[in-house]
Amino acid sequence: MDVTLGQVKVGDVLLIYPHEACPADGVVVEGHGTMNQAFLTGEPFEVSKAPGSKVISGALNGETALTIRTAKLPVDFRYAGIMRVMEMTQQLRPGCAAWGTNWARGIRRPRS
């Protein structure tokens, strides 16, 4: 059965199919495989996962299905935190962009 993130609760058991993004922070309860967490953690290699291993939302599952038990509410997932930071920086960007443009114009403006 498919569920939305809004329906996920702490302790729910979710099945992550091969090559799908992990939807939640949690712990592997069944299966052995790897996950690519590079864009979340900077690790340049796939990380082995087995029962008891922690998983983070947004990591890409490898070749095998993994069953996980969620450890947090969706609002507290690692990926949700990254998205909050991205949204905040987008809101701040117009002021920063204007400052950068004004600064660049000052540098390029010929002096008389």
Coordinates of N, CA, C and O in Angstrom, one line a residue:
M1 N 0.8 -1.2 0.0 CA 0.0 0.0 0.0 C 0.9 1.2 0.0 O 1.8 1.4 0.8
D2 N 0.6 2.2 -0.9 CA 1.4 3.4 -0.9 C 0.8 4.4 0.1 O -0.5 4.4 0.3
V3 N 1.6 5.2 0.7 CA 1.2 6.2 1.7 C 1.9 7.5 1.4 O 3.0 7.5 0.8
T4 N 1.3 8.6 1.8 CA 2.0 9.9 1.6 C 2.8 10.1 2.8 O 2.6 9.5 3.9
L5 N 3.8 11.0 2.7 CA 4.7 11.4 3.9 C 3.8 11.9 5.0 O 4.2 11.6 6.2
G6 N 2.8 12.6 4.8 CA 1.9 13.1 5.8 C 1.3 12.0 6.7 O 0.9 12.2 7.8
Q7 N 1.2 10.8 6.1 CA 0.6 9.7 6.8 C 1.6 8.9 7.7 O 1.3 8.0 8.5
V8 N 2.9 9.1 7.5 CA 4.0 8.4 8.1 C 4.1 8.8 9.6 O 4.1 10.0 9.9
K9 N 4.2 7.8 10.5 CA 4.3 8.0 11.9 C 5.6 7.3 12.4 O 6.1 6.4 11.7
V10 N 6.0 7.7 13.5 CA 7.2 7.1 14.2 C 6.8 5.6 14.4 O 5.8 5.3 14.9
G11 N 7.7 4.7 14.0 CA 7.5 3.3 14.2 C 6.9 2.6 13.0 O 6.8 1.4 13.0
D12 N 6.5 3.3 12.0 CA 5.9 2.7 10.8 C 7.0 1.9 10.1 O 8.1 2.2 10.1
V13 N 6.5 0.8 9.4 CA 7.4 0.0 8.7 C 7.2 0.3 7.2 O 6.1 0.2 6.7
L14 N 8.3 0.6 6.5 CA 8.2 1.0 5.1 C 9.1 0.1 4.3 O 10.2 -0.2 4.7
L15 N 8.7 -0.2 3.0 CA 9.5 -1.0 2.1 C 10.1 0.0 1.1 O 9.3 0.7 0.4
I16 N 11.4 -0.1 0.9 CA 12.1 0.8 0.0 C 12.6 -0.1 -1.2 O 13.4 -1.0 -1.0
Y17 N 12.0 0.1 -2.4 CA 12.4 -0.7 -3.5 C 13.8 -0.3 -4.1 O 14.2 0.8 -3.8
P18 N 14.4 -1.2 -4.8 CA 15.7 -0.8 -5.4 C 15.6 0.4 -6.2 O 14.6 0.7 -6.9
H19 N 16.7 1.2 -6.1 CA 16.9 2.5 -6.9 C 15.9 3.6 -6.5 O 15.8 4.6 -7.3
E20 N 15.2 3.5 -5.5 CA 14.3 4.5 -5.0 C 14.9 5.3 -3.9 O 15.8 4.8 -3.2
A21 N 14.5 6.6 -3.8 CA 15.0 7.4 -2.7 C 14.4 7.0 -1.4 O 13.2 6.6 -1.3
C22 N 15.1 7.0 -0.3 CA 14.6 6.6 1.0 C 13.7 7.7 1.5 O 14.1 8.9 1.5
P23 N 12.4 7.4 1.8 CA 11.5 8.4 2.1 C 11.5 8.9 3.6 O 10.9 9.9 3.9
A24 N 12.3 8.2 4.4 CA 12.2 8.5 5.9 C 13.6 8.2 6.6 O 14.3 7.4 6.1
D25 N 13.8 8.9 7.7 CA 14.9 8.5 8.6 C 14.4 7.3 9.4 O 13.3 7.3 9.9
G26 N 15.3 6.4 9.5 CA 14.9 5.2 10.3 C 16.0 4.2 10.5 O 17.2 4.5 10.3
V27 N 15.6 2.9 10.7 CA 16.5 1.8 10.9 C 16.1 0.7 10.0 O 14.9 0.3 10.0
V28 N 17.1 0.0 9.4 CA 16.8 -1.2 8.6 C 16.3 -2.3 9.5 O 17.0 -2.6 10.5
V29 N 15.2 -2.9 9.2 CA 14.7 -4.1 10.0 C 14.8 -5.4 9.2 O 14.8 -6.5 9.7
E30 N 14.9 -5.3 7.8 CA 15.0 -6.5 7.0 C 15.7 -6.1 5.7 O 15.4 -5.1 5.1
G31 N 16.6 -7.0 5.3 CA 17.3 -6.8 4.0 C 18.8 -6.4 4.2 O 19.1 -5.9 5.3
H32 N 19.6 -6.6 3.2 CA 21.0 -6.2 3.1 C 21.2 -5.5 1.8 O 20.8 -6.0 0.8
G33 N 21.9 -4.4 1.8 CA 22.2 -3.7 0.6 C 23.0 -2.5 0.8 O 23.8 -2.5 1.8
T34 N 23.0 -1.6 -0.1 CA 23.8 -0.4 0.0 C 22.9 0.8 -0.3 O 21.8 0.7 -1.0
M35 N 23.3 2.0 0.1 CA 22.6 3.3 -0.2 C 23.7 4.3 -0.5 O 24.7 4.3 0.1
N36 N 23.3 5.1 -1.5 CA 24.2 6.2 -1.9 C 23.7 7.5 -1.2 O 22.6 8.0 -1.4
Q37 N 24.6 8.0 -0.3 CA 24.2 9.1 0.5 C 25.1 10.3 0.2 O 25.2 11.3 0.9
A38 N 25.8 10.2 -1.0 CA 26.8 11.2 -1.4 C 26.3 12.7 -1.3 O 27.0 13.5 -0.8
F39 N 25.1 12.9 -1.9 CA 24.7 14.3 -1.9 C 24.2 14.8 -0.6 O 24.0 16.0 -0.4
L40 N 24.0 13.9 0.4 CA 23.5 14.3 1.7 C 24.7 14.4 2.7 O 24.7 15.3 3.5
T41 N 25.7 13.5 2.6 CA 26.8 13.5 3.6 C 28.1 13.8 3.0 O 29.1 14.0 3.7
G42 N 28.2 13.7 1.6 CA 29.5 14.0 1.0 C 30.4 12.7 0.9 O 31.5 12.7 0.4
E43 N 29.9 11.6 1.4 CA 30.6 10.3 1.3 C 30.7 9.9 -0.1 O 29.7 9.8 -0.8
P44 N 31.9 9.6 -0.7 CA 32.0 9.3 -2.1 C 31.8 7.9 -2.5 O 32.2 7.4 -3.5
F45 N 31.2 7.1 -1.6 CA 30.9 5.7 -1.9 C 29.6 5.3 -1.3 O 29.0 6.0 -0.5
E46 N 29.1 4.1 -1.7 CA 27.9 3.6 -1.2 C 28.1 3.0 0.2 O 29.2 2.4 0.5
V47 N 27.1 3.2 1.0 CA 27.2 2.7 2.4 C 26.4 1.4 2.6 O 25.2 1.4 2.2
S48 N 27.0 0.4 3.2 CA 26.4 -0.9 3.4 C 25.2 -0.7 4.4 O 25.4 0.0 5.4
K49 N 24.1 -1.4 4.2 CA 23.0 -1.4 5.1 C 22.6 -2.8 5.4 O 22.5 -3.7 4.5
A50 N 22.3 -3.1 6.7 CA 21.9 -4.4 7.1 C 20.9 -4.1 8.3 O 20.8 -3.0 8.8
P51 N 20.2 -5.1 8.8 CA 19.4 -4.9 10.0 C 20.1 -4.2 11.1 O 21.2 -4.6 11.5
G52 N 19.5 -3.1 11.6 CA 20.1 -2.3 12.7 C 20.8 -1.0 12.1 O 21.1 -0.1 12.9
S53 N 21.1 -1.0 10.8 CA 21.7 0.2 10.2 C 20.8 1.4 10.1 O 19.6 1.2 9.8
K54 N 21.3 2.6 10.4 CA 20.5 3.8 10.3 C 20.4 4.2 8.8 O 21.4 4.0 8.1
V55 N 19.2 4.7 8.4 CA 19.1 5.2 7.0 C 18.6 6.6 7.1 O 17.9 7.0 8.1
I56 N 18.9 7.5 6.1 CA 18.5 8.9 6.2 C 17.6 9.2 4.9 O 17.9 8.6 3.8
S57 N 16.6 10.0 5.1 CA 15.7 10.3 4.0 C 16.5 11.0 2.9 O 17.5 11.8 3.2
G58 N 16.2 10.7 1.7 CA 16.9 11.3 0.5 C 18.0 10.4 0.0 O 18.4 10.6 -1.1
A59 N 18.5 9.4 0.8 CA 19.5 8.6 0.3 C 18.9 7.6 -0.8 O 17.8 7.3 -0.7
L60 N 19.7 7.3 -1.8 CA 19.3 6.4 -2.9 C 19.6 5.0 -2.6 O 20.7 4.6 -2.4
N61 N 18.5 4.2 -2.6 CA 18.7 2.8 -2.4 C 19.4 2.1 -3.5 O 19.3 2.5 -4.7
G62 N 20.2 1.0 -3.2 CA 20.9 0.3 -4.2 C 20.1 -0.7 -4.9 O 19.0 -0.5 -5.3
E63 N 20.7 -1.9 -5.1 CA 20.1 -3.0 -5.9 C 19.1 -3.9 -5.2 O 18.4 -4.6 -5.9
T64 N 19.0 -3.8 -3.9 CA 18.0 -4.7 -3.2 C 17.0 -3.9 -2.4 O 17.2 -2.7 -2.0
A65 N 15.9 -4.5 -2.2 CA 14.8 -3.8 -1.4 C 15.2 -3.9 0.1 O 15.8 -4.9 0.6
L66 N 14.9 -2.8 0.8 CA 15.1 -2.8 2.3 C 13.8 -2.4 3.0 O 13.1 -1.6 2.5
T67 N 13.6 -3.0 4.1 CA 12.5 -2.7 5.0 C 13.0 -1.9 6.1 O 14.0 -2.3 6.8
I68 N 12.4 -0.7 6.4 CA 12.9 0.1 7.5 C 11.8 0.4 8.5 O 10.6 0.3 8.1
R69 N 12.1 0.8 9.7 CA 11.2 1.3 10.7 C 11.5 2.8 10.9 O 12.7 3.1 11.2
T70 N 10.5 3.6 10.7 CA 10.8 5.1 10.8 C 11.1 5.4 12.3 O 10.6 4.9 13.2
A71 N 12.0 6.4 12.4 CA 12.5 6.8 13.7 C 12.0 8.3 14.1 O 12.2 8.7 15.2
K72 N 11.5 9.0 13.1 CA 11.1 10.4 13.3 C 9.9 10.7 12.5 O 9.5 10.0 11.6
L73 N 9.3 11.8 12.9 CA 8.1 12.3 12.1 C 8.7 13.0 10.8 O 9.8 13.5 10.8
P74 N 7.9 13.0 9.7 CA 8.4 13.6 8.5 C 9.0 15.0 8.6 O 10.0 15.4 8.0
V75 N 8.4 15.8 9.5 CA 8.9 17.2 9.7 C 10.4 17.2 10.2 O 11.1 18.2 10.0
D76 N 10.8 16.1 10.9 CA 12.1 16.0 11.5 C 13.1 15.3 10.6 O 14.2 15.1 11.0
F77 N 12.7 14.8 9.5 CA 13.6 14.0 8.6 C 14.7 14.9 8.1 O 14.6 16.1 8.0
R78 N 15.9 14.3 7.9 CA 17.1 15.0 7.5 C 16.8 15.8 6.2 O 17.2 16.9 6.1
Y79 N 16.1 15.1 5.2 CA 15.9 15.8 4.0 C 14.9 17.0 4.1 O 15.1 18.0 3.5
A80 N 14.0 16.9 5.1 CA 13.1 18.0 5.3 C 13.9 19.2 5.9 O 13.7 20.4 5.5
G81 N 14.9 18.9 6.7 CA 15.8 20.0 7.2 C 16.6 20.7 6.2 O 16.7 21.9 6.1
I82 N 17.1 19.9 5.2 CA 17.8 20.4 4.1 C 16.9 21.3 3.3 O 17.3 22.4 2.9
M83 N 15.7 20.9 3.0 CA 14.7 21.7 2.3 C 14.4 23.0 3.0 O 14.2 24.0 2.3
R84 N 14.3 23.0 4.3 CA 14.0 24.2 5.0 C 15.2 25.2 4.8 O 14.9 26.4 4.6
V85 N 16.4 24.7 4.9 CA 17.5 25.6 4.7 C 17.5 26.2 3.2 O 17.8 27.4 3.0
M86 N 17.2 25.3 2.3 CA 17.1 25.8 0.9 C 16.1 26.9 0.7 O 16.3 27.9 0.0
E87 N 14.9 26.7 1.3 CA 13.8 27.7 1.2 C 14.3 29.0 1.9 O 14.0 30.1 1.3
M88 N 14.9 28.9 3.0 CA 15.4 30.1 3.7 C 16.4 30.9 2.8 O 16.3 32.1 2.7
T89 N 17.3 30.1 2.2 CA 18.3 30.8 1.4 C 17.6 31.4 0.1 O 18.1 32.5 -0.3
Q90 N 16.6 30.8 -0.4 CA 15.9 31.4 -1.6 C 15.2 32.7 -1.2 O 15.2 33.6 -1.9
Q91 N 14.7 32.7 0.1 CA 14.0 33.9 0.5 C 15.0 35.1 0.7 O 14.7 36.2 0.5
L92 N 16.2 34.7 1.2 CA 17.3 35.7 1.4 C 18.0 36.1 0.1 O 18.6 37.2 0.0
R93 N 17.9 35.3 -0.9 CA 18.7 35.5 -2.1 C 18.4 36.9 -2.8 O 19.4 37.5 -3.2
P94 N 17.2 37.3 -2.9 CA 17.0 38.6 -3.6 C 17.8 39.7 -3.1 O 18.4 40.5 -3.8
G95 N 17.8 39.9 -1.7 CA 18.7 40.9 -1.1 C 20.1 40.7 -1.4 O 20.9 41.7 -1.7
C96 N 20.6 39.5 -1.3 CA 22.0 39.2 -1.6 C 22.3 39.4 -3.0 O 23.4 39.9 -3.4
A97 N 21.4 39.0 -3.9 CA 21.7 39.2 -5.3 C 21.7 40.7 -5.7 O 22.6 41.1 -6.5
A98 N 20.9 41.5 -5.1 CA 20.9 42.9 -5.4 C 22.2 43.5 -4.9 O 22.8 44.3 -5.6
W99 N 22.6 43.1 -3.7 CA 23.9 43.6 -3.2 C 25.0 43.3 -4.1 O 25.9 44.1 -4.4
G100 N 25.0 42.0 -4.6 CA 26.1 41.6 -5.5 C 26.1 42.3 -6.8 O 27.2 42.7 -7.3
T101 N 24.9 42.5 -7.3 CA 24.8 43.3 -8.6 C 25.3 44.7 -8.4 O 26.1 45.2 -9.2
N102 N 24.9 45.3 -7.3 CA 25.3 46.7 -7.1 C 26.8 46.8 -6.9 O 27.5 47.7 -7.4
W103 N 27.4 45.9 -6.2 CA 28.8 45.8 -5.9 C 29.5 45.6 -7.3 O 30.5 46.3 -7.5
A104 N 29.0 44.7 -8.1 CA 29.7 44.4 -9.4 C 29.6 45.7 -10.3 O 30.6 46.0 -11.0
R105 N 28.5 46.4 -10.3 CA 28.4 47.6 -11.1 C 29.4 48.7 -10.6 O 30.0 49.4 -11.4
G106 N 29.6 48.8 -9.3 CA 30.6 49.7 -8.8 C 32.0 49.4 -9.3 O 32.8 50.3 -9.5
I107 N 32.3 48.1 -9.4 CA 33.6 47.8 -9.8 C 33.8 48.0 -11.3 O 34.9 48.5 -11.7
R108 N 32.8 47.8 -12.1 CA 33.0 48.0 -13.5 C 32.8 49.4 -14.0 O 33.1 49.7 -15.1
R109 N 32.2 50.2 -13.2 CA 31.9 51.6 -13.6 C 33.2 52.4 -13.8 O 34.0 52.5 -12.9
P110 N 33.4 52.9 -15.0 CA 34.6 53.7 -15.2 C 34.6 55.0 -14.3 O 33.5 55.6 -14.2
R111 N 35.7 55.4 -13.8 CA 35.8 56.6 -13.0 C 36.2 57.7 -14.0 O 37.0 57.6 -14.8
S112 N 35.5 58.9 -13.7 CA 35.8 60.0 -14.6 C 36.9 60.9 -14.0 O 37.3 60.9 -12.9

